[in-house]
Short mmCIF file of N, CA and C in Angstrom, two decimals:
data_model
loop_
_atom_site.label_atom_id
_atom_site.label_comp_id
_atom_site.label_asym_id
_atom_site.label_seq_id
_atom_site.Cartn_x
_atom_site.Cartn_y
_atom_site.Cartn_z
N LEU A 23 0.92 -1.15 0.13
CA LEU A 23 -0.04 -0.02 -0.05
C LEU A 23 1.00 1.13 0.03
N ALA A 24 0.60 2.30 -0.87
CA ALA A 24 1.48 3.45 -0.93
C ALA A 24 0.47 4.45 -1.27
N ALA A 25 0.98 5.72 -0.65
CA ALA A 25 0.05 6.86 -0.98
C ALA A 25 0.92 8.03 -1.06
N THR A 26 0.55 9.27 -1.92
CA THR A 26 1.26 10.37 -1.93
C THR A 26 0.43 11.56 -1.73
N GLY A 27 1.10 12.64 -1.35
CA GLY A 27 0.31 14.02 -1.16
C GLY A 27 0.07 14.18 0.35
N ALA A 28 -0.46 15.39 0.65
CA ALA A 28 -0.81 15.78 2.01
C ALA A 28 -2.34 15.56 2.16
N GLY A 29 -2.73 15.50 3.47
CA GLY A 29 -4.29 15.18 3.93
C GLY A 29 -4.46 14.05 4.60
N ASP A 30 -5.64 13.68 4.78
CA ASP A 30 -6.09 12.63 5.64
C ASP A 30 -5.99 11.36 4.78
N ILE A 31 -5.20 10.19 5.25
CA ILE A 31 -5.28 9.09 4.53
C ILE A 31 -6.08 7.84 5.43
N THR A 32 -6.92 7.28 4.97
CA THR A 32 -7.60 6.38 5.92
C THR A 32 -7.26 4.90 5.46
N LEU A 33 -6.72 4.03 6.47
CA LEU A 33 -6.52 2.67 6.19
C LEU A 33 -7.64 1.83 6.90
N GLU A 34 -7.95 0.98 6.03
CA GLU A 34 -8.97 0.01 6.51
C GLU A 34 -8.55 -1.54 6.36
N TYR A 35 -8.48 -2.22 7.50
CA TYR A 35 -8.25 -3.78 7.61
C TYR A 35 -9.48 -4.45 7.63
N ASN A 36 -9.71 -5.55 6.87
CA ASN A 36 -10.80 -6.39 7.03
C ASN A 36 -10.26 -7.93 7.08
N TYR A 37 -10.74 -8.67 7.97
CA TYR A 37 -10.39 -10.25 8.23
C TYR A 37 -11.58 -10.91 7.75
N THR A 38 -11.62 -11.71 6.75
CA THR A 38 -12.77 -12.61 6.47
C THR A 38 -12.53 -14.05 6.42
N ASP A 39 -11.43 -14.62 6.58
CA ASP A 39 -11.45 -15.98 6.56
C ASP A 39 -11.62 -16.70 8.09
N VAL A 40 -11.50 -15.71 8.96
CA VAL A 40 -11.78 -16.21 10.28
C VAL A 40 -12.88 -15.66 10.85
N CYS A 41 -13.15 -15.39 12.19
CA CYS A 41 -14.19 -14.63 12.60
C CYS A 41 -14.20 -13.23 12.18
N ALA A 42 -15.14 -12.91 11.58
CA ALA A 42 -15.00 -11.48 10.82
C ALA A 42 -14.71 -10.36 11.73
N ASN A 43 -13.92 -9.54 11.45
CA ASN A 43 -13.26 -8.25 12.08
C ASN A 43 -12.71 -7.47 11.12
N GLY A 44 -12.62 -6.21 11.71
CA GLY A 44 -12.00 -5.02 10.87
C GLY A 44 -11.37 -3.91 11.74
N ALA A 45 -10.89 -3.26 11.16
CA ALA A 45 -10.23 -2.03 11.78
C ALA A 45 -10.10 -0.99 10.65
N ARG A 46 -10.11 0.50 11.22
CA ARG A 46 -9.97 1.59 10.37
C ARG A 46 -9.21 2.58 11.17
N GLN A 47 -8.19 3.12 10.60
CA GLN A 47 -7.22 4.29 10.99
C GLN A 47 -7.11 5.44 10.10
N THR A 48 -7.13 6.53 10.46
CA THR A 48 -6.84 7.89 9.63
C THR A 48 -5.53 8.46 10.05
N ILE A 49 -4.82 8.71 9.07
CA ILE A 49 -3.42 9.21 9.39
C ILE A 49 -3.31 10.77 8.67
N LEU A 50 -2.93 11.71 9.41
CA LEU A 50 -2.99 12.93 8.71
C LEU A 50 -1.37 13.18 8.21
N VAL A 51 -1.37 13.34 7.12
CA VAL A 51 -0.06 13.60 6.34
C VAL A 51 0.01 15.11 6.09
N SER A 52 1.12 15.78 6.64
CA SER A 52 1.20 17.14 6.45
C SER A 52 2.34 17.69 5.35
N GLU A 53 2.26 18.77 4.76
CA GLU A 53 3.31 19.27 3.91
C GLU A 53 4.45 19.73 4.76
N THR A 54 5.70 19.68 4.25
CA THR A 54 6.71 20.14 4.98
C THR A 54 6.76 21.52 4.94
N PRO A 55 6.60 22.37 6.05
CA PRO A 55 6.47 23.76 6.10
C PRO A 55 7.83 24.51 5.66
N VAL A 56 7.59 25.70 5.06
CA VAL A 56 8.66 26.58 4.70
C VAL A 56 8.83 27.71 5.81
N ALA A 57 10.06 27.93 6.36
CA ALA A 57 10.32 28.98 7.32
C ALA A 57 10.99 30.16 6.55
N SER A 58 10.28 31.43 6.69
CA SER A 58 10.98 32.45 6.26
C SER A 58 11.04 33.56 7.38
N ALA A 59 12.15 33.85 8.03
CA ALA A 59 12.16 34.91 9.31
C ALA A 59 12.24 36.29 8.58
N GLY A 60 12.50 36.60 7.33
CA GLY A 60 12.39 37.92 6.80
C GLY A 60 13.89 38.33 6.62
N PRO A 61 14.27 39.49 6.19
CA PRO A 61 15.66 39.93 5.95
C PRO A 61 16.36 40.36 7.28
N ASP A 62 17.78 40.18 7.18
CA ASP A 62 18.40 40.78 8.34
C ASP A 62 18.37 42.13 8.28
N GLN A 63 18.49 42.75 9.38
CA GLN A 63 18.35 44.22 9.57
C GLN A 63 19.43 44.85 10.21
N GLU A 64 19.84 45.84 9.69
CA GLU A 64 20.89 46.91 10.36
C GLU A 64 20.48 48.14 10.86
N LEU A 65 20.50 48.55 12.09
CA LEU A 65 20.04 49.81 12.67
C LEU A 65 21.26 50.48 13.37
N THR A 66 21.01 51.76 13.42
CA THR A 66 21.99 52.72 13.93
C THR A 66 21.35 53.38 15.28
N PHE A 67 21.68 53.00 16.26
CA PHE A 67 21.16 53.62 17.77
C PHE A 67 19.69 53.44 17.76
N VAL A 68 19.13 52.30 17.14
CA VAL A 68 17.55 52.19 17.25
C VAL A 68 17.58 50.83 18.12
N PHE A 69 16.74 50.71 18.99
CA PHE A 69 16.79 49.33 19.84
C PHE A 69 15.46 48.73 19.79
N GLU A 70 14.59 49.07 18.79
CA GLU A 70 13.36 48.34 18.57
C GLU A 70 13.31 48.31 16.99
N THR A 71 12.43 47.30 16.57
CA THR A 71 12.04 47.15 15.23
C THR A 71 10.84 46.14 15.10
N GLN A 72 10.51 45.92 13.82
CA GLN A 72 9.50 45.05 13.43
C GLN A 72 9.90 43.84 12.93
N MET A 73 9.84 42.63 13.43
CA MET A 73 10.06 41.43 12.61
C MET A 73 9.11 41.13 11.44
N ASN A 74 9.75 40.46 10.40
CA ASN A 74 9.18 40.47 9.01
C ASN A 74 8.90 38.98 8.47
N ALA A 75 8.73 38.05 9.45
CA ALA A 75 8.57 36.59 8.93
C ALA A 75 7.31 36.43 8.18
N GLU A 76 7.11 35.26 7.42
CA GLU A 76 6.12 34.80 6.92
C GLU A 76 5.48 33.45 7.45
N LEU A 77 4.13 33.46 7.30
CA LEU A 77 3.55 32.27 8.09
C LEU A 77 2.25 32.07 7.35
N SER A 78 2.08 30.93 6.66
CA SER A 78 0.90 30.41 5.96
C SER A 78 -0.29 30.21 6.87
N ALA A 79 -1.57 30.31 6.32
CA ALA A 79 -2.55 30.02 7.17
C ALA A 79 -2.58 28.68 7.95
N SER A 80 -2.15 27.62 7.22
CA SER A 80 -2.18 26.40 7.94
C SER A 80 -0.94 26.09 8.90
N ASP A 81 -0.05 26.89 9.07
CA ASP A 81 1.05 26.72 9.78
C ASP A 81 0.88 27.37 11.12
N THR A 82 1.66 27.14 12.27
CA THR A 82 1.87 27.94 13.32
C THR A 82 3.30 28.22 13.51
N GLY A 83 3.67 29.39 14.22
CA GLY A 83 5.09 29.73 14.23
C GLY A 83 5.48 30.16 15.63
N GLU A 84 6.74 30.21 16.03
CA GLU A 84 7.13 30.65 17.33
C GLU A 84 8.70 31.34 17.19
N TRP A 85 8.67 32.65 17.62
CA TRP A 85 9.97 33.23 17.84
C TRP A 85 10.68 32.70 19.01
N SER A 86 12.03 32.81 19.06
CA SER A 86 12.98 32.59 20.03
C SER A 86 14.23 33.50 19.88
N LEU A 87 14.95 33.73 21.11
CA LEU A 87 16.04 34.55 20.92
C LEU A 87 17.29 33.60 21.04
N LEU A 88 18.21 33.58 20.09
CA LEU A 88 19.29 32.62 19.99
C LEU A 88 20.54 33.58 20.58
N SER A 89 20.67 34.71 20.36
CA SER A 89 21.99 35.39 21.12
C SER A 89 21.60 36.84 20.95
N GLY A 90 22.25 37.77 21.93
CA GLY A 90 22.03 38.97 21.98
C GLY A 90 20.99 39.29 23.17
N SER A 91 20.11 40.37 22.83
CA SER A 91 19.10 40.56 23.65
C SER A 91 17.86 41.15 22.76
N GLY A 92 16.71 41.13 23.33
CA GLY A 92 15.30 41.57 22.64
C GLY A 92 14.13 40.87 23.55
N GLN A 93 13.16 41.71 23.52
CA GLN A 93 11.85 41.30 24.07
C GLN A 93 10.77 41.30 23.06
N LEU A 94 10.19 39.92 22.58
CA LEU A 94 9.30 39.99 21.36
C LEU A 94 7.88 40.38 22.04
N ASN A 95 7.08 41.14 21.49
CA ASN A 95 5.89 41.45 21.87
C ASN A 95 4.81 40.21 21.96
N ASP A 96 4.76 39.42 20.85
CA ASP A 96 3.88 38.01 20.81
C ASP A 96 4.95 37.14 20.00
N ILE A 97 5.40 36.07 20.52
CA ILE A 97 6.25 35.10 20.08
C ILE A 97 5.71 34.46 18.79
N HIS A 98 4.35 34.31 18.79
CA HIS A 98 3.61 33.63 17.76
C HIS A 98 3.21 34.27 16.54
N LEU A 99 3.45 35.67 16.55
CA LEU A 99 2.98 36.71 15.45
C LEU A 99 4.30 36.72 14.60
N PRO A 100 4.13 36.55 13.17
CA PRO A 100 5.36 36.51 12.27
C PRO A 100 5.86 37.95 12.34
N THR A 101 4.80 38.95 12.43
CA THR A 101 5.24 40.33 12.27
C THR A 101 5.21 41.29 13.63
N THR A 102 5.69 40.58 14.60
CA THR A 102 5.46 41.25 15.98
C THR A 102 6.75 42.24 16.13
N SER A 103 6.57 43.07 17.11
CA SER A 103 7.52 43.95 17.32
C SER A 103 8.62 43.38 18.40
N VAL A 104 9.92 44.00 18.22
CA VAL A 104 10.82 43.50 19.27
C VAL A 104 11.49 44.89 19.82
N THR A 105 11.64 44.84 21.16
CA THR A 105 12.30 45.85 21.73
C THR A 105 13.41 45.58 22.64
N GLY A 106 14.20 46.46 23.17
CA GLY A 106 15.19 46.12 24.23
C GLY A 106 16.55 45.36 23.25
N LEU A 107 16.70 45.64 22.13
CA LEU A 107 17.79 45.27 21.38
C LEU A 107 19.07 45.78 21.99
N SER A 108 20.23 45.05 21.68
CA SER A 108 21.44 45.65 22.34
C SER A 108 22.39 46.04 21.18
N ILE A 109 23.38 46.84 21.57
CA ILE A 109 24.35 46.99 20.50
C ILE A 109 25.04 45.89 20.08
N GLY A 110 25.21 45.72 18.82
CA GLY A 110 25.93 44.30 18.29
C GLY A 110 24.94 43.65 17.35
N GLU A 111 25.24 42.25 17.50
CA GLU A 111 24.43 41.08 16.99
C GLU A 111 23.29 40.82 17.79
N ASN A 112 22.02 40.70 17.34
CA ASN A 112 20.91 40.20 18.03
C ASN A 112 20.39 39.13 16.99
N LYS A 113 20.29 37.83 17.45
CA LYS A 113 19.90 36.62 16.53
C LYS A 113 18.76 36.04 17.07
N PHE A 114 17.65 35.79 16.21
CA PHE A 114 16.47 35.23 16.40
C PHE A 114 16.16 34.25 15.65
N LEU A 115 15.38 33.15 16.22
CA LEU A 115 15.19 31.86 15.43
C LEU A 115 13.60 31.89 15.16
N TRP A 116 13.11 31.65 14.12
CA TRP A 116 11.61 31.64 13.58
C TRP A 116 11.45 30.01 13.41
N GLN A 117 10.55 29.41 14.11
CA GLN A 117 10.24 27.94 13.89
C GLN A 117 8.78 27.93 13.37
N VAL A 118 8.46 26.99 12.39
CA VAL A 118 7.24 26.86 11.79
C VAL A 118 6.76 25.53 11.77
N TYR A 119 5.65 25.35 12.34
CA TYR A 119 5.14 24.01 12.62
C TYR A 119 3.91 23.72 11.60
N GLN A 120 3.74 22.54 11.20
CA GLN A 120 2.59 21.96 10.43
C GLN A 120 2.37 20.56 10.89
N GLY A 121 1.36 20.22 11.56
CA GLY A 121 1.32 19.00 12.34
C GLY A 121 2.56 18.67 12.95
N SER A 122 3.23 17.49 12.79
CA SER A 122 4.64 17.06 13.36
C SER A 122 5.79 17.58 12.60
N CYS A 123 5.61 18.22 11.55
CA CYS A 123 6.67 18.49 10.90
C CYS A 123 7.10 20.08 11.19
N GLU A 124 8.35 20.46 11.01
CA GLU A 124 8.78 21.77 11.32
C GLU A 124 9.87 22.14 10.45
N ALA A 125 10.01 23.57 10.39
CA ALA A 125 11.17 24.10 9.79
C ALA A 125 11.62 25.33 10.51
N THR A 126 12.94 25.84 10.27
CA THR A 126 13.41 26.93 11.06
C THR A 126 14.18 27.82 9.93
N ASP A 127 14.37 29.17 10.38
CA ASP A 127 15.12 30.11 9.84
C ASP A 127 15.51 31.19 10.70
N GLU A 128 16.59 31.84 10.57
CA GLU A 128 17.24 32.72 11.66
C GLU A 128 17.14 33.93 10.86
N VAL A 129 17.27 35.37 11.61
CA VAL A 129 17.18 36.65 11.25
C VAL A 129 18.34 37.32 12.34
N VAL A 130 19.15 38.18 11.80
CA VAL A 130 19.95 38.83 12.46
C VAL A 130 19.75 40.17 12.54
N ILE A 131 19.71 40.96 13.62
CA ILE A 131 19.47 42.27 13.70
C ILE A 131 20.72 42.82 14.40
N VAL A 132 21.31 43.78 13.63
CA VAL A 132 22.65 44.47 14.08
C VAL A 132 22.50 45.73 14.48
N VAL A 133 22.67 46.11 15.55
CA VAL A 133 22.43 47.52 16.06
C VAL A 133 23.87 48.19 16.15
N HIS A 134 24.26 49.31 15.46
CA HIS A 134 25.34 49.94 15.48
C HIS A 134 25.26 51.15 16.60
N ASP A 135 26.48 51.34 17.30
CA ASP A 135 26.44 52.32 18.33
C ASP A 135 26.50 53.52 17.39
N MET A 136 26.11 54.53 18.31
CA MET A 136 26.15 55.96 18.03
C MET A 136 27.59 56.39 17.91
N VAL A 137 28.14 57.06 16.76
CA VAL A 137 29.36 57.70 16.79
C VAL A 137 29.29 59.26 16.39
N ALA A 138 29.84 59.94 17.24
CA ALA A 138 29.56 61.41 16.88
C ALA A 138 30.98 62.00 16.49
N PRO A 139 30.76 63.04 15.83
CA PRO A 139 32.07 63.75 15.30
C PRO A 139 32.89 64.16 16.44
N THR A 140 34.10 64.49 16.37
CA THR A 140 35.09 64.86 17.59
C THR A 140 35.45 66.41 17.36
N VAL A 141 35.11 66.92 15.93
CA VAL A 141 35.27 68.36 15.73
C VAL A 141 33.94 68.92 15.07
N ILE A 142 33.69 70.27 15.46
CA ILE A 142 32.71 70.86 14.76
C ILE A 142 33.24 72.16 14.31
N THR A 143 32.95 72.69 13.01
CA THR A 143 33.60 73.97 12.66
C THR A 143 32.43 75.05 12.37
N PRO A 144 31.74 75.55 13.41
CA PRO A 144 30.48 76.30 13.25
C PRO A 144 30.52 77.71 12.72
N ASN A 145 31.00 77.70 11.43
CA ASN A 145 31.28 78.84 10.68
C ASN A 145 30.15 79.18 9.74
N GLY A 146 29.05 78.47 9.60
CA GLY A 146 28.01 78.71 8.78
C GLY A 146 27.98 78.42 7.55
N ASP A 147 29.10 77.50 7.08
CA ASP A 147 29.32 76.94 5.66
C ASP A 147 28.42 76.04 5.42
N GLY A 148 27.73 75.43 6.25
CA GLY A 148 26.88 74.20 6.04
C GLY A 148 27.57 73.03 6.20
N LEU A 149 28.76 72.84 6.48
CA LEU A 149 29.58 71.86 6.86
C LEU A 149 30.20 71.63 8.02
N ASN A 150 29.79 70.66 8.71
CA ASN A 150 30.35 70.27 9.95
C ASN A 150 29.95 71.40 11.09
N ASP A 151 28.84 72.20 10.89
CA ASP A 151 28.44 73.25 11.81
C ASP A 151 27.66 72.87 13.12
N GLU A 152 27.09 71.70 13.12
CA GLU A 152 26.52 71.29 14.35
C GLU A 152 27.00 69.80 14.84
N LEU A 153 26.80 69.70 15.99
CA LEU A 153 27.00 68.32 16.69
C LEU A 153 26.18 67.35 16.39
N ILE A 154 26.22 66.36 15.35
CA ILE A 154 25.34 65.61 15.00
C ILE A 154 25.39 64.08 15.21
N PHE A 155 24.38 63.61 15.92
CA PHE A 155 24.53 62.03 16.31
C PHE A 155 23.78 61.19 15.25
N PRO A 156 24.36 60.52 14.56
CA PRO A 156 23.73 59.90 13.37
C PRO A 156 22.72 58.66 13.96
N GLY A 157 21.73 58.53 13.30
CA GLY A 157 20.55 57.70 14.01
C GLY A 157 19.68 58.34 15.10
N LEU A 158 19.98 59.42 15.34
CA LEU A 158 18.97 60.36 16.42
C LEU A 158 17.69 60.54 15.54
N THR A 159 16.65 59.86 15.94
CA THR A 159 15.32 60.11 15.15
C THR A 159 14.17 60.50 16.24
N ALA A 160 14.26 60.14 17.51
CA ALA A 160 13.13 60.48 18.32
C ALA A 160 13.61 61.59 19.02
N SER A 161 12.34 62.48 19.12
CA SER A 161 12.73 63.77 20.15
C SER A 161 12.73 63.25 21.70
N GLY A 162 13.25 64.03 22.54
CA GLY A 162 13.08 63.80 23.78
C GLY A 162 14.53 63.39 24.40
N SER A 163 15.56 63.40 23.63
CA SER A 163 16.98 63.30 24.04
C SER A 163 17.47 64.45 24.67
N THR A 164 18.42 64.31 25.62
CA THR A 164 19.15 65.51 26.58
C THR A 164 20.68 65.34 26.04
N ILE A 165 21.18 66.63 26.12
CA ILE A 165 22.64 66.89 25.88
C ILE A 165 22.99 67.97 26.84
N ILE A 166 24.04 67.76 27.56
CA ILE A 166 24.66 68.60 28.41
C ILE A 166 26.16 68.78 27.89
N ILE A 167 26.58 70.10 27.79
CA ILE A 167 27.91 70.28 27.22
C ILE A 167 28.62 70.93 28.49
N PHE A 168 29.90 70.54 28.66
CA PHE A 168 30.66 71.20 29.87
C PHE A 168 31.90 71.59 29.18
N ASN A 169 32.69 72.74 29.76
CA ASN A 169 33.88 73.13 29.28
C ASN A 169 35.04 72.15 29.99
N ARG A 170 36.19 72.56 29.67
CA ARG A 170 37.18 71.60 30.23
C ARG A 170 37.41 71.66 31.73
N TRP A 171 36.83 72.60 32.41
CA TRP A 171 36.80 72.83 33.92
C TRP A 171 35.58 72.14 34.46
N GLY A 172 34.78 71.59 33.88
CA GLY A 172 33.54 70.67 34.37
C GLY A 172 32.34 71.56 34.51
N SER A 173 32.46 73.00 33.88
CA SER A 173 31.21 73.94 34.23
C SER A 173 30.23 73.64 33.02
N GLU A 174 29.11 73.69 33.36
CA GLU A 174 28.08 73.25 32.26
C GLU A 174 27.89 74.82 31.45
N VAL A 175 27.87 74.66 30.24
CA VAL A 175 27.87 75.76 29.43
C VAL A 175 26.55 75.74 28.36
N TYR A 176 25.92 74.39 28.22
CA TYR A 176 24.85 74.22 27.40
C TYR A 176 24.13 73.15 27.85
N ARG A 177 22.64 73.26 27.77
CA ARG A 177 21.90 72.08 28.04
C ARG A 177 20.57 72.14 27.07
N ASN A 178 20.05 71.02 26.55
CA ASN A 178 18.93 70.89 25.82
C ASN A 178 18.27 69.69 26.19
N THR A 179 17.09 69.74 26.51
CA THR A 179 16.30 68.43 26.87
C THR A 179 15.37 68.02 25.75
N ASP A 180 15.55 68.57 24.63
CA ASP A 180 14.97 67.94 23.37
C ASP A 180 15.86 68.17 22.36
N TYR A 181 17.01 67.40 22.36
CA TYR A 181 18.09 67.72 21.40
C TYR A 181 17.71 67.18 19.93
N LYS A 182 18.12 68.01 18.90
CA LYS A 182 17.75 67.54 17.56
C LYS A 182 18.91 67.93 16.72
N ASN A 183 19.95 67.31 16.85
CA ASN A 183 21.41 67.39 16.36
C ASN A 183 21.48 68.98 15.85
N ASP A 184 21.32 69.93 16.87
CA ASP A 184 21.45 71.44 16.29
C ASP A 184 22.40 72.11 17.07
N TRP A 185 23.24 71.58 18.09
CA TRP A 185 24.25 72.27 18.87
C TRP A 185 25.34 72.90 17.98
N ASN A 186 25.41 74.15 17.87
CA ASN A 186 26.51 74.97 16.99
C ASN A 186 27.65 75.49 17.55
N GLY A 187 27.72 75.33 18.84
CA GLY A 187 29.30 75.94 19.58
C GLY A 187 28.73 77.00 20.30
N LYS A 188 27.46 77.19 20.72
CA LYS A 188 26.98 78.29 21.47
C LYS A 188 26.52 77.74 22.83
N ASP A 189 26.78 78.74 23.84
CA ASP A 189 26.53 78.61 25.21
C ASP A 189 25.09 78.73 25.49
N HIS A 190 24.47 78.49 26.78
CA HIS A 190 23.09 78.63 26.94
C HIS A 190 22.36 79.91 26.79
N LYS A 191 23.29 81.04 26.51
CA LYS A 191 22.61 82.61 26.18
C LYS A 191 22.98 82.92 24.79
N SER A 192 23.33 81.68 23.92
CA SER A 192 23.36 81.82 22.51
C SER A 192 24.70 82.67 22.08
N ARG A 193 25.71 82.62 23.11
CA ARG A 193 26.81 83.35 22.73
C ARG A 193 27.91 82.17 22.21
N ASP A 194 28.75 82.64 21.14
CA ASP A 194 29.71 81.82 20.57
C ASP A 194 30.77 81.38 21.71
N LEU A 195 30.84 80.19 21.86
CA LEU A 195 31.96 79.53 22.71
C LEU A 195 33.48 79.67 22.03
N GLN A 196 34.48 79.65 22.86
CA GLN A 196 35.76 79.95 22.44
C GLN A 196 36.03 78.69 21.77
N PRO A 197 37.10 78.57 20.80
CA PRO A 197 37.66 77.38 20.27
C PRO A 197 38.34 76.72 21.39
N ASP A 198 37.93 75.31 21.52
CA ASP A 198 38.58 74.79 22.70
C ASP A 198 37.87 73.30 22.66
N THR A 199 38.24 72.43 23.59
CA THR A 199 37.62 71.11 23.78
C THR A 199 36.47 71.03 24.63
N TYR A 200 35.32 70.71 24.26
CA TYR A 200 34.17 70.52 25.22
C TYR A 200 33.74 69.16 25.40
N TYR A 201 33.27 68.69 26.55
CA TYR A 201 32.69 67.46 26.69
C TYR A 201 31.12 67.36 26.94
N TYR A 202 30.54 66.19 26.44
CA TYR A 202 29.02 66.14 26.39
C TYR A 202 28.73 64.89 27.19
N VAL A 203 27.52 64.94 27.65
CA VAL A 203 26.81 63.83 28.13
C VAL A 203 25.39 63.94 27.35
N PHE A 204 25.35 62.83 26.50
CA PHE A 204 24.11 62.67 25.64
C PHE A 204 23.21 61.55 26.24
N SER A 205 21.96 61.86 26.53
CA SER A 205 20.89 60.85 27.20
C SER A 205 19.74 60.69 26.20
N ALA A 206 19.77 59.56 25.66
CA ALA A 206 18.38 59.35 24.68
C ALA A 206 17.34 58.95 25.47
N LEU A 207 16.23 58.98 24.81
CA LEU A 207 14.80 58.84 25.47
C LEU A 207 14.83 57.38 25.93
N ASN A 208 15.48 56.40 25.50
CA ASN A 208 15.44 54.98 25.71
C ASN A 208 16.35 54.67 27.02
N GLY A 209 16.86 55.72 27.58
CA GLY A 209 17.99 55.52 28.70
C GLY A 209 19.42 55.29 28.17
N TYR A 210 19.76 55.05 27.05
CA TYR A 210 20.99 55.08 26.58
C TYR A 210 21.86 56.31 26.77
N ILE A 211 23.00 56.31 27.34
CA ILE A 211 23.99 57.31 27.71
C ILE A 211 25.25 57.14 26.86
N LEU A 212 25.52 58.38 26.24
CA LEU A 212 26.81 58.45 25.54
C LEU A 212 27.50 59.67 25.93
N LYS A 213 28.81 59.34 26.41
CA LYS A 213 29.68 60.50 26.81
C LYS A 213 30.90 60.61 25.90
N GLY A 214 31.18 61.83 25.70
CA GLY A 214 32.29 62.16 24.74
C GLY A 214 32.85 63.49 24.76
N PHE A 215 33.67 63.91 23.71
CA PHE A 215 34.22 65.15 23.55
C PHE A 215 34.02 65.70 22.12
N VAL A 216 34.13 67.10 22.01
CA VAL A 216 34.16 67.64 20.83
C VAL A 216 34.92 68.85 20.82
N GLU A 217 35.68 69.03 19.74
CA GLU A 217 36.52 70.24 19.75
C GLU A 217 35.79 71.13 18.83
N ILE A 218 35.85 72.53 19.07
CA ILE A 218 35.17 73.53 18.39
C ILE A 218 36.53 74.18 17.53
N ILE A 219 36.32 74.41 16.34
CA ILE A 219 37.30 75.07 15.38
C ILE A 219 36.78 76.07 14.72
N ARG A 220 37.14 77.49 14.86
CA ARG A 220 36.42 78.37 14.14
C ARG A 220 37.44 79.07 13.16
#
């Protein structure tokens, strides 16, 4: 006896040469599922994103974290959101099930750290005039600028990549090295220095 294809296969046994008896059994044969976790992603100083897996109507799926960090909103949704990613590589596994058959695929989300320039030249020529943090997309970030003696010279609690070498009274600061503490809305803190050249 041989059969091909997916679906229910019913086997029936009948015994006739002795005391008549019979048996019937149905076997579910499933297609081998296909797992697609979606494309790898590269983010710059963004710690949340949307997963882009695929799932057919007859399958079930489940996400799990392999390495790095991340909290999935719903591990059974192919397009769930993920938060709490860490700098570097975050790897996730997408497992798809159909009956007793399964398939897997991985997706890697790389989060690059924010790298700010170490020199600004605020002369109004449109080149390197402001202290720009690449990847800064959300409002609500705070920046505090200190001079070399540790005195605060500038503060902005809704920073938009627009500090151009002026103090809190909009006066030009002297050419020198200044230090900053940048605090993103998600709690990430970046400390560094920047030199003003005029």
